[in-house]
């Protein structure tokens, strides 16, 4: 019988939590900077049709990679450490590697054999079958890259995960931009660059791992398959379902543009290209939200584990409010800056992308707050409750696209996605409330604020003034306790910069109107 206390020596030393967070933050910042510069050059050098092909290919890869392996690598963070401690790490890696390789080969074969119908599905044109075959080859590299990331994340060696992501980002920029200059100035060069970067990063970490010492001294007998697979697959199914809905939610509007705009394939791809440019800056807000979720989840989980549900609700309400306000302010900055970006950096090629940018911006704010609101169900260990709002939003997206796309074109597609995202956010907040989260008036009122961004800069500035007035002069947004907490935090931070300035609480010389 396997002894659970038996430990297998890990080939690498796990990182501490603080070291992991710092490494991920630094690498994420560098990656986002590189990614933004790379994205600007793609938009500048590619025509709208080629940019649309790249956008659809990337969306398909992100959707197909976890779908092809049934989400199994998503279970590594939960179960890999358990098998390592039992002395069954090599058994775990061998079995999951065989599963992943088998599923990958099946997926490649299906795409290769059915390349014409899949080309029509992805690009709206069955004659793009050879581009689809290239995407199928890249899918193999992407799955390998994701698998290795999941393995080292499960081993808590985040410096390796960060190194892989950094190398992939740098190589993607270098290879794709070089190919655009020297080979083909279209989506083929970008897709080849992306796949080559994923493959090179994965091969690099495989070579590195082969030089590590994998000790079998404490290896235990392999667990029977009937005991090994059920918990992994049961967990993976929920991860797979959630990821599938989230990925579908993020790409369904593109597929609606390709198949229901009533336009020829080349023109619909050009619309996708315009849509891609409108998301280039706003999508940074989603990256910020992901970092925010990573930072706040441990604190909320601690409050939950000690039984302080009220603090979880209070902190999450305050985070939602500050998140909405901060992203609204950032959105005003984006609206001011974007005309220069589109006119100068993009050489005026994407006027339709600039026209729909306000709605794209509102959509990203709502999606960012959806990610934040989902932390409540993670803390409550009710992960399946995150799937229902995504499903509601997905259905709403399809229905609204069918109604708005034929009449308003690209503008209708972006409006449909934004409104469906708001619907998903409201559904998630209602689910949280059903799970005993205490939602207050301010959080619900601020859900509507991105509508101000969707109407352009003058309206956003007017809304911003009204929201600032309501936040400062009325109790509609912040409660008395939240005002006290914000003032104390601000004065503590200022006190570090200005010696002698002592933090003061409400009621101790700093009046806060709590009426």
Short mmCIF file of C-alpha atoms in Angstrom, two decimals:
data_model
loop_
_atom_site.label_atom_id
_atom_site.label_comp_id
_atom_site.label_asym_id
_atom_site.label_seq_id
_atom_site.Cartn_x
_atom_site.Cartn_y
_atom_site.Cartn_z
CA UNK A 1 0.00 0.00 0.00
CA UNK A 2 1.20 3.50 -0.78
CA UNK A 3 2.44 5.47 2.18
CA UNK A 4 1.08 9.03 1.90
CA UNK A 5 3.82 10.33 4.11
CA UNK A 6 6.54 9.10 1.76
CA UNK A 7 8.02 12.01 -0.13
CA UNK A 8 9.81 12.04 -3.45
CA UNK A 9 12.64 14.48 -3.75
CA UNK A 10 11.69 17.30 -6.05
CA UNK A 11 14.17 18.05 -8.84
CA UNK A 12 13.82 21.76 -8.16
CA UNK A 13 13.28 23.82 -5.06
CA UNK A 14 9.79 25.36 -4.79
CA UNK A 15 9.59 29.14 -4.62
CA UNK A 16 8.20 30.95 -1.59
CA UNK A 17 4.85 32.70 -2.00
CA UNK A 18 6.44 36.16 -1.82
CA UNK A 19 9.14 35.25 -4.34
CA UNK A 20 6.51 33.77 -6.66
CA UNK A 21 4.35 36.90 -6.53
CA UNK A 22 7.30 39.24 -7.10
CA UNK A 23 8.64 37.23 -10.04
CA UNK A 24 5.21 37.01 -11.65
CA UNK A 25 4.55 40.74 -11.19
CA UNK A 26 7.87 41.79 -12.72
CA UNK A 27 7.67 39.37 -15.62
CA UNK A 28 4.04 40.29 -16.26
CA UNK A 29 4.93 43.98 -16.44
CA UNK A 30 7.78 43.35 -18.89
CA UNK A 31 5.66 40.97 -20.96
CA UNK A 32 2.78 43.42 -21.20
CA UNK A 33 5.14 46.17 -22.32
CA UNK A 34 6.65 43.92 -24.99
CA UNK A 35 3.22 42.66 -26.00
CA UNK A 36 1.84 46.16 -26.39
CA UNK A 37 4.75 47.25 -28.57
CA UNK A 38 4.46 44.09 -30.64
CA UNK A 39 0.71 44.62 -31.03
CA UNK A 40 1.21 48.21 -32.20
CA UNK A 41 3.65 47.06 -34.89
CA UNK A 42 1.28 44.29 -36.02
CA UNK A 43 -1.50 46.85 -36.42
CA UNK A 44 0.84 49.24 -38.26
CA UNK A 45 2.31 46.71 -40.68
CA UNK A 46 -0.64 44.38 -41.38
CA UNK A 47 -3.75 45.26 -43.33
CA UNK A 48 -7.14 44.76 -41.59
CA UNK A 49 -7.79 41.45 -43.38
CA UNK A 50 -4.46 39.88 -42.29
CA UNK A 51 -4.88 41.21 -38.76
CA UNK A 52 -8.33 39.63 -38.67
CA UNK A 53 -6.90 36.26 -39.74
CA UNK A 54 -4.33 36.44 -36.93
CA UNK A 55 -7.00 37.38 -34.38
CA UNK A 56 -9.20 34.44 -35.39
CA UNK A 57 -6.26 32.03 -35.39
CA UNK A 58 -5.17 33.09 -31.91
CA UNK A 59 -8.72 32.87 -30.59
CA UNK A 60 -9.09 29.37 -32.02
CA UNK A 61 -5.78 28.25 -30.47
CA UNK A 62 -6.76 29.54 -27.03
CA UNK A 63 -10.12 27.77 -27.36
CA UNK A 64 -8.85 24.50 -28.83
CA UNK A 65 -5.77 23.92 -26.63
CA UNK A 66 -7.61 23.15 -23.35
CA UNK A 67 -10.54 21.63 -25.24
CA UNK A 68 -8.32 19.09 -27.01
CA UNK A 69 -6.87 17.65 -23.78
CA UNK A 70 -10.17 17.90 -21.86
CA UNK A 71 -8.67 20.41 -19.44
CA UNK A 72 -6.45 17.84 -17.71
CA UNK A 73 -3.45 20.19 -17.14
CA UNK A 74 -5.86 22.42 -15.22
CA UNK A 75 -5.89 19.82 -12.45
CA UNK A 76 -2.11 19.86 -11.93
CA UNK A 77 -2.16 22.74 -9.47
CA UNK A 78 -4.53 20.74 -7.28
CA UNK A 79 -3.17 17.19 -7.58
CA UNK A 80 0.47 17.20 -8.69
CA UNK A 81 1.77 17.98 -5.20
CA UNK A 82 -0.32 15.17 -3.73
CA UNK A 83 1.28 12.58 -5.99
CA UNK A 84 4.74 14.05 -5.46
CA UNK A 85 4.37 13.59 -1.72
CA UNK A 86 3.30 9.99 -2.26
CA UNK A 87 6.46 9.28 -4.25
CA UNK A 88 4.46 8.96 -7.48
CA UNK A 89 5.57 12.06 -9.36
CA UNK A 90 7.07 10.12 -12.29
CA UNK A 91 3.94 7.97 -12.53
CA UNK A 92 1.80 11.10 -12.55
CA UNK A 93 3.90 12.79 -15.23
CA UNK A 94 4.15 9.67 -17.38
CA UNK A 95 0.40 8.99 -17.38
CA UNK A 96 -0.68 12.59 -17.89
CA UNK A 97 1.95 13.03 -20.62
CA UNK A 98 0.61 10.00 -22.48
CA UNK A 99 -2.96 11.30 -22.10
CA UNK A 100 -1.99 14.76 -23.36
CA UNK A 101 0.07 13.39 -26.27
CA UNK A 102 -2.73 11.04 -27.34
CA UNK A 103 -5.38 13.76 -27.21
CA UNK A 104 -3.08 16.14 -29.09
CA UNK A 105 -2.49 13.65 -31.89
CA UNK A 106 -6.24 13.02 -32.18
CA UNK A 107 -6.93 16.76 -32.31
CA UNK A 108 -4.27 17.30 -34.97
CA UNK A 109 -5.63 14.43 -37.06
CA UNK A 110 -9.19 15.76 -36.83
CA UNK A 111 -8.09 19.24 -37.90
CA UNK A 112 -5.86 17.93 -40.70
CA UNK A 113 -8.55 15.65 -42.13
CA UNK A 114 -11.32 18.22 -41.76
CA UNK A 115 -9.24 21.26 -42.65
CA UNK A 116 -11.71 22.60 -45.20
CA UNK A 117 -14.79 22.71 -42.91
CA UNK A 118 -12.65 23.95 -40.02
CA UNK A 119 -11.18 26.65 -42.28
CA UNK A 120 -14.73 27.78 -43.04
CA UNK A 121 -15.60 27.71 -39.33
CA UNK A 122 -12.59 29.77 -38.25
CA UNK A 123 -11.95 32.04 -41.24
CA UNK A 124 -15.28 31.96 -43.06
CA UNK A 125 -13.55 30.61 -46.18
CA UNK A 126 -12.83 26.94 -46.90
CA UNK A 127 -10.05 27.93 -49.32
CA UNK A 128 -7.96 28.89 -46.26
CA UNK A 129 -7.41 25.17 -45.60
CA UNK A 130 -3.61 25.44 -45.67
CA UNK A 131 -3.66 28.28 -43.18
CA UNK A 132 -5.84 26.08 -40.98
CA UNK A 133 -3.31 23.24 -41.33
CA UNK A 134 -0.61 25.65 -40.15
CA UNK A 135 -2.80 26.52 -37.16
CA UNK A 136 -3.16 22.78 -36.43
CA UNK A 137 0.64 22.43 -36.33
CA UNK A 138 0.92 25.44 -34.03
CA UNK A 139 -1.75 23.91 -31.77
CA UNK A 140 0.64 21.03 -30.98
CA UNK A 141 3.30 23.49 -29.82
CA UNK A 142 0.78 25.50 -27.79
CA UNK A 143 -0.50 22.39 -25.98
CA UNK A 144 3.08 21.32 -25.17
CA UNK A 145 3.86 24.81 -23.84
CA UNK A 146 0.70 24.92 -21.70
CA UNK A 147 1.36 21.40 -20.38
CA UNK A 148 4.87 22.27 -19.19
CA UNK A 149 3.65 25.53 -17.65
CA UNK A 150 1.04 23.56 -15.70
CA UNK A 151 3.64 21.02 -14.53
CA UNK A 152 6.06 23.59 -13.14
CA UNK A 153 3.24 25.67 -11.67
CA UNK A 154 2.04 22.51 -9.90
CA UNK A 155 5.60 22.00 -8.59
CA UNK A 156 5.48 25.63 -7.35
CA UNK A 157 8.57 26.53 -9.39
CA UNK A 158 7.17 29.79 -10.69
CA UNK A 159 10.54 31.12 -11.77
CA UNK A 160 10.54 28.46 -14.49
CA UNK A 161 6.96 29.33 -15.50
CA UNK A 162 7.92 33.01 -15.65
CA UNK A 163 11.06 32.21 -17.65
CA UNK A 164 8.97 30.20 -20.14
CA UNK A 165 6.44 33.00 -20.55
CA UNK A 166 9.14 35.64 -20.86
CA UNK A 167 11.11 33.62 -23.42
CA UNK A 168 7.96 32.91 -25.42
CA UNK A 169 6.98 36.58 -25.45
CA UNK A 170 10.45 37.76 -26.49
CA UNK A 171 10.86 35.06 -29.16
CA UNK A 172 7.38 35.70 -30.54
CA UNK A 173 8.15 39.38 -30.99
CA UNK A 174 11.60 38.76 -32.50
CA UNK A 175 10.60 35.92 -34.85
CA UNK A 176 7.27 37.27 -36.07
CA UNK A 177 8.54 40.80 -36.68
CA UNK A 178 11.58 39.42 -38.51
CA UNK A 179 9.37 37.23 -40.70
CA UNK A 180 7.07 40.16 -41.44
CA UNK A 181 10.06 42.15 -42.68
CA UNK A 182 11.84 39.38 -44.60
CA UNK A 183 9.21 36.81 -45.65
CA UNK A 184 5.46 37.55 -45.83
CA UNK A 185 3.76 40.62 -44.44
CA UNK A 186 0.57 38.78 -43.49
CA UNK A 187 -0.91 36.48 -40.86
CA UNK A 188 1.25 33.51 -41.91
CA UNK A 189 4.38 35.15 -40.52
CA UNK A 190 2.67 35.99 -37.22
CA UNK A 191 1.24 32.49 -36.76
CA UNK A 192 4.58 30.84 -37.62
CA UNK A 193 6.32 33.17 -35.18
CA UNK A 194 3.86 32.35 -32.41
CA UNK A 195 4.15 28.59 -32.88
CA UNK A 196 7.94 28.68 -33.15
CA UNK A 197 8.20 30.75 -29.97
CA UNK A 198 5.99 28.30 -28.04
CA UNK A 199 7.97 25.31 -29.32
CA UNK A 200 11.38 26.88 -28.61
CA UNK A 201 10.35 27.87 -25.09
CA UNK A 202 9.03 24.36 -24.39
CA UNK A 203 12.16 22.66 -25.79
CA UNK A 204 14.34 24.95 -23.71
CA UNK A 205 12.66 24.01 -20.47
CA UNK A 206 12.71 20.30 -21.41
CA UNK A 207 16.48 20.48 -21.98
CA UNK A 208 16.88 22.31 -18.67
CA UNK A 209 14.76 19.78 -16.77
CA UNK A 210 16.77 16.85 -18.15
CA UNK A 211 19.81 18.18 -16.28
CA UNK A 212 18.02 18.15 -12.94
CA UNK A 213 18.23 15.24 -10.52
CA UNK A 214 15.04 13.21 -10.35
CA UNK A 215 15.52 10.89 -7.43
CA UNK A 216 13.73 7.52 -7.28
CA UNK A 217 14.98 6.71 -3.80
CA UNK A 218 11.58 7.24 -2.21
CA UNK A 219 9.48 6.19 -5.20
CA UNK A 220 6.34 4.31 -4.28
CA UNK A 221 4.32 1.72 -6.15
CA UNK A 222 2.15 3.13 -8.92
CA UNK A 223 -1.46 3.76 -7.98
CA UNK A 224 -4.00 1.67 -9.95
CA UNK A 225 -5.59 3.46 -12.88
CA UNK A 226 -9.09 3.09 -11.42
CA UNK A 227 -7.96 5.09 -8.39
CA UNK A 228 -5.67 7.47 -10.26
CA UNK A 229 -7.95 8.90 -12.94
CA UNK A 230 -11.39 9.58 -11.36
CA UNK A 231 -10.39 12.47 -9.02
CA UNK A 232 -8.21 14.09 -11.71
CA UNK A 233 -10.86 13.94 -14.40
CA UNK A 234 -13.68 14.97 -12.08
CA UNK A 235 -11.77 18.11 -11.10
CA UNK A 236 -10.58 18.71 -14.66
CA UNK A 237 -14.13 18.57 -16.04
CA UNK A 238 -15.21 21.61 -14.00
CA UNK A 239 -12.03 23.47 -14.92
CA UNK A 240 -12.60 22.48 -18.55
CA UNK A 241 -16.24 23.64 -18.50
CA UNK A 242 -15.37 26.97 -16.89
CA UNK A 243 -12.47 27.60 -19.28
CA UNK A 244 -14.58 26.57 -22.27
CA UNK A 245 -17.34 29.02 -21.36
CA UNK A 246 -14.83 31.80 -20.63
CA UNK A 247 -12.97 31.23 -23.90
CA UNK A 248 -16.19 30.99 -25.91
CA UNK A 249 -17.37 34.18 -24.25
CA UNK A 250 -14.22 35.98 -25.40
CA UNK A 251 -14.38 34.86 -29.06
CA UNK A 252 -18.05 34.33 -29.88
CA UNK A 253 -18.50 37.88 -31.18
CA UNK A 254 -15.72 37.31 -33.74
CA UNK A 255 -17.41 34.16 -34.99
CA UNK A 256 -20.70 36.04 -35.23
CA UNK A 257 -18.95 38.70 -37.34
CA UNK A 258 -17.50 36.06 -39.65
CA UNK A 259 -20.69 34.06 -40.15
CA UNK A 260 -23.62 36.44 -39.54
CA UNK A 261 -22.46 39.83 -40.80
CA UNK A 262 -23.68 39.00 -44.31
CA UNK A 263 -20.36 40.12 -45.76
CA UNK A 264 -17.82 38.22 -47.91
CA UNK A 265 -15.04 36.46 -45.98
CA UNK A 266 -12.41 39.10 -46.80
CA UNK A 267 -14.58 41.96 -45.55
CA UNK A 268 -15.66 40.12 -42.41
CA UNK A 269 -12.00 39.36 -41.64
CA UNK A 270 -11.25 43.07 -42.06
CA UNK A 271 -13.96 43.86 -39.50
CA UNK A 272 -12.32 41.42 -37.08
CA UNK A 273 -9.04 43.25 -37.71
CA UNK A 274 -10.66 46.59 -36.82
CA UNK A 275 -12.14 44.98 -33.71
CA UNK A 276 -8.68 43.72 -32.75
CA UNK A 277 -7.26 47.24 -32.78
CA UNK A 278 -10.11 48.55 -30.63
CA UNK A 279 -9.19 46.01 -27.92
CA UNK A 280 -5.44 46.57 -27.97
CA UNK A 281 -5.40 49.16 -25.16
CA UNK A 282 -8.61 48.28 -23.23
CA UNK A 283 -7.49 44.67 -22.76
CA UNK A 284 -4.73 45.96 -20.46
CA UNK A 285 -7.48 46.62 -17.91
CA UNK A 286 -8.25 42.90 -17.87
CA UNK A 287 -4.58 42.16 -17.17
CA UNK A 288 -4.72 44.57 -14.23
CA UNK A 289 -7.85 42.82 -12.96
CA UNK A 290 -6.09 39.44 -13.13
CA UNK A 291 -3.22 40.81 -11.04
CA UNK A 292 -5.73 42.31 -8.60
CA UNK A 293 -7.53 38.98 -8.24
CA UNK A 294 -4.25 37.20 -7.59
CA UNK A 295 -3.31 39.72 -4.90
CA UNK A 296 -6.66 39.85 -3.09
CA UNK A 297 -7.67 36.17 -3.16
CA UNK A 298 -5.29 35.05 -0.36
CA UNK A 299 -6.60 37.81 1.92
CA UNK A 300 -10.23 36.98 1.21
CA UNK A 301 -9.50 33.26 1.63
CA UNK A 302 -7.91 33.95 5.04
CA UNK A 303 -11.00 35.84 6.21
CA UNK A 304 -13.20 33.03 4.89
CA UNK A 305 -11.21 30.29 6.61
CA UNK A 306 -11.40 32.03 10.00
CA UNK A 307 -15.16 32.36 9.58
CA UNK A 308 -15.26 36.13 9.02
CA UNK A 309 -17.71 36.16 6.09
CA UNK A 310 -18.64 39.78 6.79
CA UNK A 311 -15.08 40.93 6.15
CA UNK A 312 -15.04 39.02 2.86
CA UNK A 313 -18.17 40.87 1.74
CA UNK A 314 -16.87 44.20 2.99
CA UNK A 315 -13.49 43.86 1.27
CA UNK A 316 -14.97 42.63 -1.97
CA UNK A 317 -17.51 45.49 -2.04
CA UNK A 318 -14.76 48.03 -1.49
CA UNK A 319 -12.57 46.40 -4.17
CA UNK A 320 -15.43 46.48 -6.68
CA UNK A 321 -16.08 50.16 -5.97
CA UNK A 322 -12.45 51.21 -6.21
CA UNK A 323 -12.04 48.99 -9.26
CA UNK A 324 -14.95 50.61 -11.09
CA UNK A 325 -13.77 54.11 -10.18
CA UNK A 326 -10.12 53.44 -11.04
CA UNK A 327 -10.95 51.81 -14.37
CA UNK A 328 -13.41 54.56 -15.23
CA UNK A 329 -10.63 57.11 -14.70
CA UNK A 330 -8.22 54.98 -16.73
CA UNK A 331 -10.89 54.69 -19.43
CA UNK A 332 -11.08 58.47 -19.74
CA UNK A 333 -7.32 58.49 -20.25
CA UNK A 334 -7.64 55.82 -22.95
CA UNK A 335 -10.33 57.85 -24.75
CA UNK A 336 -8.02 60.88 -24.72
CA UNK A 337 -4.96 58.97 -25.91
CA UNK A 338 -6.48 56.62 -28.49
CA UNK A 339 -7.09 59.10 -31.37
CA UNK A 340 -3.37 59.85 -31.43
CA UNK A 341 -2.52 56.12 -31.36
CA UNK A 342 -4.87 55.34 -34.25
CA UNK A 343 -3.86 58.34 -36.33
CA UNK A 344 -0.08 58.16 -35.84
CA UNK A 345 0.91 54.61 -34.85
CA UNK A 346 -1.74 52.85 -36.96
CA UNK A 347 -1.42 55.37 -39.82
CA UNK A 348 -5.18 55.98 -39.93
CA UNK A 349 -5.93 52.48 -41.30
CA UNK A 350 -8.39 51.48 -38.59
CA UNK A 351 -11.04 54.20 -38.37
CA UNK A 352 -13.77 51.65 -37.65
CA UNK A 353 -11.73 50.29 -34.74
CA UNK A 354 -11.47 53.77 -33.28
CA UNK A 355 -15.23 54.28 -33.70
CA UNK A 356 -16.10 51.19 -31.62
CA UNK A 357 -13.35 51.67 -29.03
CA UNK A 358 -15.66 53.28 -26.41
CA UNK A 359 -17.92 50.22 -26.34
CA UNK A 360 -14.88 47.90 -26.33
CA UNK A 361 -13.55 49.86 -23.36
CA UNK A 362 -16.84 49.50 -21.47
CA UNK A 363 -16.85 45.77 -22.22
CA UNK A 364 -13.34 45.34 -20.77
CA UNK A 365 -14.26 47.23 -17.59
CA UNK A 366 -17.29 45.02 -17.04
CA UNK A 367 -15.29 41.87 -17.75
CA UNK A 368 -12.56 42.99 -15.35
CA UNK A 369 -15.11 43.45 -12.57
CA UNK A 370 -16.63 40.07 -13.46
CA UNK A 371 -13.24 38.49 -12.72
CA UNK A 372 -13.07 40.35 -9.40
CA UNK A 373 -16.60 39.32 -8.41
CA UNK A 374 -15.82 35.66 -9.13
CA UNK A 375 -13.35 35.60 -6.22
CA UNK A 376 -16.27 35.20 -3.83
CA UNK A 377 -17.24 31.80 -5.28
CA UNK A 378 -13.57 30.74 -5.28
CA UNK A 379 -13.35 31.54 -1.55
CA UNK A 380 -16.64 29.70 -0.93
CA UNK A 381 -15.28 26.72 -2.90
CA UNK A 382 -18.34 26.87 -5.16
CA UNK A 383 -16.46 27.07 -8.44
CA UNK A 384 -19.33 25.61 -10.42
CA UNK A 385 -21.34 28.74 -9.57
CA UNK A 386 -19.00 30.74 -11.83
CA UNK A 387 -20.20 28.82 -14.90
CA UNK A 388 -23.85 29.93 -14.78
CA UNK A 389 -23.18 33.69 -15.20
CA UNK A 390 -20.77 32.94 -18.06
CA UNK A 391 -23.40 30.74 -19.72
CA UNK A 392 -26.02 33.49 -19.32
CA UNK A 393 -23.63 36.04 -20.80
CA UNK A 394 -22.73 33.72 -23.67
CA UNK A 395 -26.37 33.14 -24.61
CA UNK A 396 -27.07 36.86 -24.26
CA UNK A 397 -24.10 37.64 -26.50
CA UNK A 398 -25.40 35.39 -29.28
CA UNK A 399 -28.96 36.73 -29.05
CA UNK A 400 -27.87 40.38 -28.98
CA UNK A 401 -25.49 39.81 -31.90
CA UNK A 402 -28.29 38.29 -33.94
CA UNK A 403 -30.37 41.39 -33.23
CA UNK A 404 -27.75 44.15 -33.53
CA UNK A 405 -25.13 42.83 -35.97
CA UNK A 406 -27.27 42.89 -39.14
CA UNK A 407 -28.39 46.46 -38.43
CA UNK A 408 -25.27 48.12 -37.00
CA UNK A 409 -22.40 45.97 -38.27
CA UNK A 410 -19.22 46.03 -36.18
CA UNK A 411 -20.72 48.60 -33.81
CA UNK A 412 -23.61 46.22 -33.13
CA UNK A 413 -21.26 43.29 -32.43
CA UNK A 414 -19.21 45.27 -29.93
CA UNK A 415 -22.34 46.68 -28.27
CA UNK A 416 -23.76 43.16 -27.98
CA UNK A 417 -20.59 41.87 -26.31
CA UNK A 418 -20.47 44.79 -23.88
CA UNK A 419 -24.11 44.44 -22.83
CA UNK A 420 -23.77 40.65 -22.52
CA UNK A 421 -20.71 41.15 -20.30
CA UNK A 422 -22.69 43.51 -18.07
CA UNK A 423 -25.43 40.87 -17.92
CA UNK A 424 -22.89 38.23 -16.85
CA UNK A 425 -21.53 40.55 -14.15
CA UNK A 426 -25.00 41.23 -12.75
CA UNK A 427 -25.71 37.48 -12.79
CA UNK A 428 -22.46 36.80 -10.91
CA UNK A 429 -23.31 39.41 -8.26
CA UNK A 430 -26.74 37.82 -7.80
CA UNK A 431 -25.10 34.40 -7.44
CA UNK A 432 -22.75 35.87 -4.84
CA UNK A 433 -25.72 37.33 -2.98
CA UNK A 434 -27.42 33.94 -3.01
CA UNK A 435 -24.22 32.57 -1.43
CA UNK A 436 -24.65 35.17 1.37
CA UNK A 437 -22.43 37.97 0.07
CA UNK A 438 -23.72 41.28 1.41
CA UNK A 439 -23.95 43.59 -1.61
CA UNK A 440 -24.41 47.27 -0.79
CA UNK A 441 -25.95 50.09 -2.79
CA UNK A 442 -22.69 51.60 -3.98
CA UNK A 443 -21.48 48.41 -5.67
CA UNK A 444 -24.74 48.02 -7.56
CA UNK A 445 -24.87 51.68 -8.64
CA UNK A 446 -21.33 51.59 -10.03
CA UNK A 447 -22.16 48.65 -12.31
CA UNK A 448 -23.70 51.20 -14.68
CA UNK A 449 -20.67 53.52 -14.82
CA UNK A 450 -19.00 51.97 -17.92
CA UNK A 451 -22.04 53.12 -19.91
CA UNK A 452 -20.56 56.61 -19.58
CA UNK A 453 -17.38 55.42 -21.32
CA UNK A 454 -19.37 53.81 -24.12
CA UNK A 455 -20.74 57.18 -25.26
CA UNK A 456 -17.38 58.83 -25.88
CA UNK A 457 -15.10 61.31 -24.16
CA UNK A 458 -17.50 64.26 -23.53
CA UNK A 459 -20.10 62.01 -21.90
CA UNK A 460 -17.42 60.16 -19.94
CA UNK A 461 -16.09 63.44 -18.54
CA UNK A 462 -19.59 64.52 -17.50
CA UNK A 463 -20.27 61.16 -15.86
CA UNK A 464 -16.88 61.30 -14.17
CA UNK A 465 -17.72 64.63 -12.56
CA UNK A 466 -21.07 63.37 -11.28
CA UNK A 467 -19.55 60.14 -9.95
CA UNK A 468 -16.77 62.03 -8.18
CA UNK A 469 -19.33 64.36 -6.60
CA UNK A 470 -21.45 61.41 -5.46
CA UNK A 471 -18.41 59.61 -4.04
CA UNK A 472 -17.17 62.62 -2.07
CA UNK A 473 -20.32 64.47 -1.02
CA UNK A 474 -22.95 61.74 -0.59
CA UNK A 475 -23.21 58.33 1.10
CA UNK A 476 -24.45 56.72 -2.11
CA UNK A 477 -21.11 55.18 -3.08
CA UNK A 478 -19.00 54.66 0.04
CA UNK A 479 -20.21 53.70 3.52
CA UNK A 480 -18.87 55.38 6.64
CA UNK A 481 -16.55 52.47 7.35
CA UNK A 482 -15.19 52.50 3.81
CA UNK A 483 -14.53 56.23 3.96
CA UNK A 484 -12.64 55.74 7.21
CA UNK A 485 -10.59 52.92 5.74
CA UNK A 486 -9.73 54.88 2.59
CA UNK A 487 -8.78 58.05 4.47
CA UNK A 488 -6.63 56.10 6.93
CA UNK A 489 -4.84 54.25 4.15
CA UNK A 490 -4.19 57.43 2.16
CA UNK A 491 -2.88 59.33 5.18
CA UNK A 492 -0.64 56.40 6.17
CA UNK A 493 0.87 56.35 2.69
CA UNK A 494 1.31 60.13 2.64
CA UNK A 495 2.79 59.95 6.12
CA UNK A 496 5.60 57.79 4.79
CA UNK A 497 6.51 60.49 2.28
CA UNK A 498 5.99 63.50 4.59
CA UNK A 499 7.71 62.99 7.97
CA UNK A 500 5.70 64.18 10.93
CA UNK A 501 2.31 63.71 9.28
CA UNK A 502 0.39 61.39 11.58
CA UNK A 503 -2.47 59.24 10.30
CA UNK A 504 -5.80 60.38 11.71
CA UNK A 505 -8.97 58.36 11.94
CA UNK A 506 -12.46 59.69 11.54
CA UNK A 507 -13.64 61.02 14.83
CA UNK A 508 -10.06 61.99 15.78
CA UNK A 509 -9.72 65.28 13.96
CA UNK A 510 -10.75 64.22 10.43
CA UNK A 511 -14.50 64.65 9.97
CA UNK A 512 -16.25 62.13 7.73
CA UNK A 513 -19.90 62.63 6.99
CA UNK A 514 -21.56 59.28 7.59
CA UNK A 515 -25.11 60.43 7.21
#
